[in-house]
Short mmCIF file of C-alpha atoms in Angstrom, two decimals:
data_model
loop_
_atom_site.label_atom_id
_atom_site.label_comp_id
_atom_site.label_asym_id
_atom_site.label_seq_id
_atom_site.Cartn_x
_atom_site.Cartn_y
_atom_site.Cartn_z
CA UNK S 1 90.60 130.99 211.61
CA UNK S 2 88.21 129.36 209.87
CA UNK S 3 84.76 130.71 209.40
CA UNK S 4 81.50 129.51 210.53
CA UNK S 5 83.48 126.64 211.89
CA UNK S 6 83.71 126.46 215.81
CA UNK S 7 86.67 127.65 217.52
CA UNK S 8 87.97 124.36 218.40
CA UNK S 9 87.55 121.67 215.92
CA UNK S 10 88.91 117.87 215.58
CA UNK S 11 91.51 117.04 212.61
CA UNK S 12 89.14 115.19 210.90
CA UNK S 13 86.77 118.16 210.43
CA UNK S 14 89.84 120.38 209.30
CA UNK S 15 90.46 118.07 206.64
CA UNK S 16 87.08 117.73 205.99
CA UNK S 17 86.81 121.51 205.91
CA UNK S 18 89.93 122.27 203.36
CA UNK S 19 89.10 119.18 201.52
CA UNK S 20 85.98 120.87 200.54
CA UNK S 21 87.30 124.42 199.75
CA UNK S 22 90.09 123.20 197.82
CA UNK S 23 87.48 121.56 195.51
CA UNK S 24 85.69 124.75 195.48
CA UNK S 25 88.63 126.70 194.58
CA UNK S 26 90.19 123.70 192.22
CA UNK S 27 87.27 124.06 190.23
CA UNK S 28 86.18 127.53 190.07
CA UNK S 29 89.43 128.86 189.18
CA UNK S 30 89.46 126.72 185.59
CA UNK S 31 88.00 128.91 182.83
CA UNK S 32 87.16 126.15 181.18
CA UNK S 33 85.75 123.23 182.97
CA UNK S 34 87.71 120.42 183.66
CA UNK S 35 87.54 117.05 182.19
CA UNK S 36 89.61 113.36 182.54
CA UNK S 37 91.92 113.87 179.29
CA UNK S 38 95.28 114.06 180.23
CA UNK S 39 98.52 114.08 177.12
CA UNK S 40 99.45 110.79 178.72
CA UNK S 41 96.29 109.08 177.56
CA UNK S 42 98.05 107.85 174.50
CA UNK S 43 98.73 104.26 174.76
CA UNK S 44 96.68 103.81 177.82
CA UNK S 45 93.33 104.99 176.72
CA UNK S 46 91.39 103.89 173.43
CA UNK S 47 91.71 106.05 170.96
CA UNK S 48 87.80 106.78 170.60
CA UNK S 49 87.33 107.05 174.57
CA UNK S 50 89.69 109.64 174.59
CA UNK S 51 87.95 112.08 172.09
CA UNK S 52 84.84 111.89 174.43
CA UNK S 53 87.11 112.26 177.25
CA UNK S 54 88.80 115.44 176.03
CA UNK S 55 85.89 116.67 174.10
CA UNK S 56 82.77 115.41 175.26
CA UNK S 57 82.97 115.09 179.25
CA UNK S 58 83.64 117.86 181.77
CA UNK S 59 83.45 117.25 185.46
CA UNK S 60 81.36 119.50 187.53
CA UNK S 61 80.69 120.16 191.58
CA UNK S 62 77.45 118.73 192.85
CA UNK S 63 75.77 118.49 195.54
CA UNK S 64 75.84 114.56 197.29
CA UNK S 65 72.14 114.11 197.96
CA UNK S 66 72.18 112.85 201.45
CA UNK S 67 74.57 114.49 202.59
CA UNK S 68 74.07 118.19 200.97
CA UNK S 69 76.83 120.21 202.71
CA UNK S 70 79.66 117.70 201.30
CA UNK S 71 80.55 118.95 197.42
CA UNK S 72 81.45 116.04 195.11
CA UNK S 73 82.79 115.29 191.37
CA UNK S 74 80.27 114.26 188.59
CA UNK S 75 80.64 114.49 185.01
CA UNK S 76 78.14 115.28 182.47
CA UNK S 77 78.01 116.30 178.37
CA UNK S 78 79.53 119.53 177.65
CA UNK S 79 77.18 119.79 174.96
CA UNK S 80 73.45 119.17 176.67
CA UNK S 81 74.08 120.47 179.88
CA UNK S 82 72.17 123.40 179.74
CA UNK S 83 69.80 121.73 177.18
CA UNK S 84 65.80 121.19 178.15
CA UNK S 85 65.53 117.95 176.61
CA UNK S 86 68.67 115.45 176.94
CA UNK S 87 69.53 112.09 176.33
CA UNK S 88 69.41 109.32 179.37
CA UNK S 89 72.59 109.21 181.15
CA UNK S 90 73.76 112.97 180.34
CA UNK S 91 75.08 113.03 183.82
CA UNK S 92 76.72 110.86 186.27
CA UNK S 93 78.10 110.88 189.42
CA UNK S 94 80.92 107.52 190.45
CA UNK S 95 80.71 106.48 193.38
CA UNK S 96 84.63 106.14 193.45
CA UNK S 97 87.43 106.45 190.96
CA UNK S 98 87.40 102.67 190.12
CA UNK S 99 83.91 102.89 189.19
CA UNK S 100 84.68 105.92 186.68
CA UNK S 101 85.29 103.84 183.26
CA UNK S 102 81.89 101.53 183.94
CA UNK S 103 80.10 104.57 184.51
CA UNK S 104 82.03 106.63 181.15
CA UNK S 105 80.86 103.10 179.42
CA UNK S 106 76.97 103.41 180.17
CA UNK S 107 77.56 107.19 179.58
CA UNK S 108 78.89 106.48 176.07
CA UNK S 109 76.32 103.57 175.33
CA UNK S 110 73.57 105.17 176.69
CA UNK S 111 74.47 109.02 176.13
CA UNK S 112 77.00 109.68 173.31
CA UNK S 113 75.18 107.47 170.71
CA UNK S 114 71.60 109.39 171.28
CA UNK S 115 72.61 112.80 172.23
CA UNK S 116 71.28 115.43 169.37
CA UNK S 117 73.75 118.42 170.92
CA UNK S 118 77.07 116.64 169.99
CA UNK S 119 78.46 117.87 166.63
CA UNK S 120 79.08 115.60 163.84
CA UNK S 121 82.56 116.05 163.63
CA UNK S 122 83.04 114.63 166.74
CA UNK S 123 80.59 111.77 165.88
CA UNK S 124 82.36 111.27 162.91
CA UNK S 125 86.12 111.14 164.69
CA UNK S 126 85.29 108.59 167.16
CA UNK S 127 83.50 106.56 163.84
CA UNK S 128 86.40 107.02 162.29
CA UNK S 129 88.77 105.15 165.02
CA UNK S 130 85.83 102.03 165.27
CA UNK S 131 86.49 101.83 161.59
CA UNK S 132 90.44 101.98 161.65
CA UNK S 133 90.63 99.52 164.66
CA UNK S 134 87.40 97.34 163.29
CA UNK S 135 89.73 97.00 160.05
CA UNK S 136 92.86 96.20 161.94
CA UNK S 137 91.13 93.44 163.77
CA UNK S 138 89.73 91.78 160.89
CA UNK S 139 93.71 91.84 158.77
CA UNK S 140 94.81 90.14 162.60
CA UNK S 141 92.08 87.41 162.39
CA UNK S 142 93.14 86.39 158.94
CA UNK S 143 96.76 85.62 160.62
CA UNK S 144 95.54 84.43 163.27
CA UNK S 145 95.89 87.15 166.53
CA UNK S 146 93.41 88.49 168.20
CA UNK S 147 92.93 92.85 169.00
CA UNK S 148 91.73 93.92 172.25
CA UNK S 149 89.40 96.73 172.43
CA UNK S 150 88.37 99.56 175.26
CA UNK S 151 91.71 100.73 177.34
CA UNK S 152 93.57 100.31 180.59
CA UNK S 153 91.48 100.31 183.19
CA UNK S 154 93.44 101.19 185.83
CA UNK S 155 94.75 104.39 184.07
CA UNK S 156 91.31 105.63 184.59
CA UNK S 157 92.08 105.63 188.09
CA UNK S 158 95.74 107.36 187.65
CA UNK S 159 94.31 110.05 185.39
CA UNK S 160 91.47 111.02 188.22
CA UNK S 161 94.32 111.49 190.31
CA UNK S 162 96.33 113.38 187.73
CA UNK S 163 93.54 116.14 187.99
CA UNK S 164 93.32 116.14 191.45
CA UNK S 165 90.29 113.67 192.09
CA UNK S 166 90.37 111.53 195.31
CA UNK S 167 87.96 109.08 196.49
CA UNK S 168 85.87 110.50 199.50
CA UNK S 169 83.62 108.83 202.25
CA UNK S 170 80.58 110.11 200.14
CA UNK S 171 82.10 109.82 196.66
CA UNK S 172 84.71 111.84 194.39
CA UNK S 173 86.66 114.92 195.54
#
Protein backbone atom coordinates (compact mmCIF):
# COMPACT_ATOMS: atom_id res chain seq x y z
CA UNK A 1 0.00 0.00 0.00
CA UNK A 2 1.17 3.09 -0.72
CA UNK A 3 0.58 6.05 1.49
CA UNK A 4 -1.27 9.14 0.96
CA UNK A 5 -1.80 7.77 -2.48
CA UNK A 6 -5.48 6.67 -3.32
CA UNK A 7 -6.44 3.18 -3.16
CA UNK A 8 -6.64 2.67 -6.77
CA UNK A 9 -4.15 4.39 -8.85
CA UNK A 10 -3.12 4.24 -12.77
CA UNK A 11 0.50 2.74 -13.74
CA UNK A 12 1.66 5.87 -14.67
CA UNK A 13 1.22 7.37 -11.18
CA UNK A 14 2.93 4.16 -9.62
CA UNK A 15 5.85 4.85 -11.58
CA UNK A 16 5.60 8.25 -10.98
CA UNK A 17 5.27 7.48 -7.28
CA UNK A 18 8.49 4.96 -6.92
CA UNK A 19 10.30 7.02 -9.39
CA UNK A 20 10.26 9.69 -6.86
CA UNK A 21 11.06 7.68 -3.67
CA UNK A 22 13.77 5.86 -5.21
CA UNK A 23 15.42 9.30 -5.79
CA UNK A 24 14.70 10.09 -2.30
CA UNK A 25 16.18 7.03 -1.00
CA UNK A 26 19.13 6.95 -3.89
CA UNK A 27 20.22 10.05 -2.53
CA UNK A 28 19.78 10.15 1.09
CA UNK A 29 21.39 6.97 1.71
CA UNK A 30 25.03 8.37 0.20
CA UNK A 31 27.10 9.79 3.09
CA UNK A 32 28.69 11.71 0.89
CA UNK A 33 26.85 13.41 -1.83
CA UNK A 34 26.95 12.19 -5.10
CA UNK A 35 28.61 13.62 -8.07
CA UNK A 36 29.15 12.62 -12.16
CA UNK A 37 32.85 11.09 -11.73
CA UNK A 38 32.83 7.68 -12.51
CA UNK A 39 36.68 5.39 -12.79
CA UNK A 40 35.68 5.05 -16.41
CA UNK A 41 36.10 8.75 -17.11
CA UNK A 42 39.61 8.16 -18.24
CA UNK A 43 39.85 8.44 -21.88
CA UNK A 44 36.41 9.77 -22.29
CA UNK A 45 36.47 12.82 -20.18
CA UNK A 46 39.20 15.71 -20.25
CA UNK A 47 41.46 15.40 -17.87
CA UNK A 48 40.70 18.93 -16.17
CA UNK A 49 36.74 18.35 -16.42
CA UNK A 50 37.12 15.44 -14.51
CA UNK A 51 38.85 16.98 -11.36
CA UNK A 52 35.78 19.38 -11.16
CA UNK A 53 33.66 16.50 -11.79
CA UNK A 54 35.00 14.34 -8.96
CA UNK A 55 35.97 17.17 -6.77
CA UNK A 56 34.12 20.15 -7.40
CA UNK A 57 30.38 19.11 -8.38
CA UNK A 58 27.90 17.12 -6.27
CA UNK A 59 24.36 16.60 -7.39
CA UNK A 60 21.62 17.44 -5.04
CA UNK A 61 17.49 16.93 -4.88
CA UNK A 62 15.54 20.05 -5.65
CA UNK A 63 12.53 21.05 -5.89
CA UNK A 64 11.20 21.65 -9.94
CA UNK A 65 9.60 25.06 -9.58
CA UNK A 66 6.38 24.55 -11.33
CA UNK A 67 5.79 21.60 -10.52
CA UNK A 68 6.88 21.43 -6.61
CA UNK A 69 5.77 17.90 -5.61
CA UNK A 70 8.11 16.28 -8.49
CA UNK A 71 11.96 16.02 -6.90
CA UNK A 72 14.67 16.53 -9.55
CA UNK A 73 18.68 16.37 -10.01
CA UNK A 74 20.76 19.65 -9.96
CA UNK A 75 24.28 20.08 -9.28
CA UNK A 76 25.97 22.80 -7.52
CA UNK A 77 29.79 23.60 -5.88
CA UNK A 78 30.61 21.48 -3.04
CA UNK A 79 32.54 24.23 -1.80
CA UNK A 80 29.95 27.48 -1.76
CA UNK A 81 26.92 25.77 -1.16
CA UNK A 82 26.29 26.78 2.13
CA UNK A 83 28.26 30.05 1.50
CA UNK A 84 26.30 33.70 1.80
CA UNK A 85 27.98 35.21 -1.00
CA UNK A 86 28.73 32.88 -4.20
CA UNK A 87 29.83 33.15 -7.54
CA UNK A 88 27.13 33.30 -10.63
CA UNK A 89 26.28 29.95 -11.78
CA UNK A 90 27.05 28.02 -8.34
CA UNK A 91 24.05 25.95 -9.14
CA UNK A 92 22.33 24.44 -11.99
CA UNK A 93 19.68 22.41 -12.79
CA UNK A 94 19.74 20.45 -16.86
CA UNK A 95 16.97 20.25 -18.26
CA UNK A 96 17.98 16.67 -19.54
CA UNK A 97 21.09 14.56 -19.55
CA UNK A 98 22.22 15.83 -23.03
CA UNK A 99 22.15 19.24 -21.82
CA UNK A 100 24.51 18.28 -18.72
CA UNK A 101 28.13 19.09 -20.34
CA UNK A 102 26.77 22.73 -21.83
CA UNK A 103 25.47 23.43 -18.56
CA UNK A 104 29.04 21.86 -16.54
CA UNK A 105 30.69 24.32 -19.38
CA UNK A 106 28.90 27.69 -18.24
CA UNK A 107 29.30 26.24 -14.68
CA UNK A 108 33.08 26.02 -15.14
CA UNK A 109 33.36 29.40 -17.19
CA UNK A 110 31.18 31.20 -15.20
CA UNK A 111 31.62 29.44 -11.64
CA UNK A 112 34.95 27.56 -11.19
CA UNK A 113 37.15 30.48 -12.47
CA UNK A 114 35.46 33.15 -9.84
CA UNK A 115 34.53 31.05 -6.96
CA UNK A 116 36.69 32.25 -3.69
CA UNK A 117 35.61 28.75 -1.66
CA UNK A 118 37.55 26.37 -4.03
CA UNK A 119 41.04 25.52 -2.67
CA UNK A 120 44.08 26.23 -4.56
CA UNK A 121 45.18 22.92 -4.94
CA UNK A 122 42.44 22.12 -6.90
CA UNK A 123 42.86 25.39 -8.91
CA UNK A 124 46.22 24.58 -9.36
CA UNK A 125 45.53 20.69 -10.68
CA UNK A 126 43.16 21.58 -13.30
CA UNK A 127 46.05 24.59 -14.29
CA UNK A 128 48.27 22.12 -14.32
CA UNK A 129 46.45 19.79 -17.11
CA UNK A 130 45.69 23.33 -19.42
CA UNK A 131 49.42 23.63 -19.20
CA UNK A 132 50.41 19.89 -20.03
CA UNK A 133 47.79 19.68 -22.89
CA UNK A 134 48.42 23.62 -23.99
CA UNK A 135 52.18 22.30 -24.38
CA UNK A 136 51.28 19.16 -26.19
CA UNK A 137 49.30 21.10 -28.70
CA UNK A 138 51.83 23.54 -29.51
CA UNK A 139 54.93 20.31 -30.08
CA UNK A 140 51.70 18.85 -32.57
CA UNK A 141 51.40 22.19 -34.49
CA UNK A 142 55.08 22.29 -35.20
CA UNK A 143 54.51 18.73 -37.07
CA UNK A 144 51.74 19.58 -38.33
CA UNK A 145 48.47 17.73 -36.31
CA UNK A 146 46.09 19.28 -34.68
CA UNK A 147 44.81 18.34 -30.51
CA UNK A 148 41.28 18.40 -29.70
CA UNK A 149 40.24 19.77 -26.47
CA UNK A 150 37.01 19.28 -23.94
CA UNK A 151 35.80 15.35 -23.96
CA UNK A 152 33.22 12.96 -25.31
CA UNK A 153 30.16 14.30 -25.21
CA UNK A 154 28.08 11.61 -25.25
CA UNK A 155 29.84 9.92 -22.23
CA UNK A 156 28.32 12.67 -20.29
CA UNK A 157 25.17 11.12 -21.01
CA UNK A 158 26.42 7.35 -20.18
CA UNK A 159 27.97 8.47 -16.90
CA UNK A 160 24.41 10.19 -15.72
CA UNK A 161 23.12 6.91 -16.29
CA UNK A 162 25.97 5.12 -14.57
CA UNK A 163 24.74 6.90 -11.29
CA UNK A 164 21.36 6.29 -11.77
CA UNK A 165 20.15 9.65 -13.50
CA UNK A 166 17.26 9.40 -16.06
CA UNK A 167 15.70 12.04 -18.01
CA UNK A 168 12.13 12.89 -16.61
CA UNK A 169 9.03 14.80 -18.09
CA UNK A 170 10.13 17.78 -15.79
CA UNK A 171 13.90 17.26 -15.90
CA UNK A 172 16.60 14.81 -14.26
CA UNK A 173 15.76 11.87 -11.95
Amino acid sequence: VIPNKPAVITPTQLHSYLMDKTIRVSMSRHQTPINLYHLSDDGFIDAADSIIRREVIQCFETIHPSHPDVPTIGFRCAFCKNAAHRAPYSSFRPRSLKTIYRDFLRFKSNHFAQCVHIPEDIRGRVALVHVRRERARQGRQIIGSSTRGGGNKAWWVTSAKKVGLEDRRDGLG
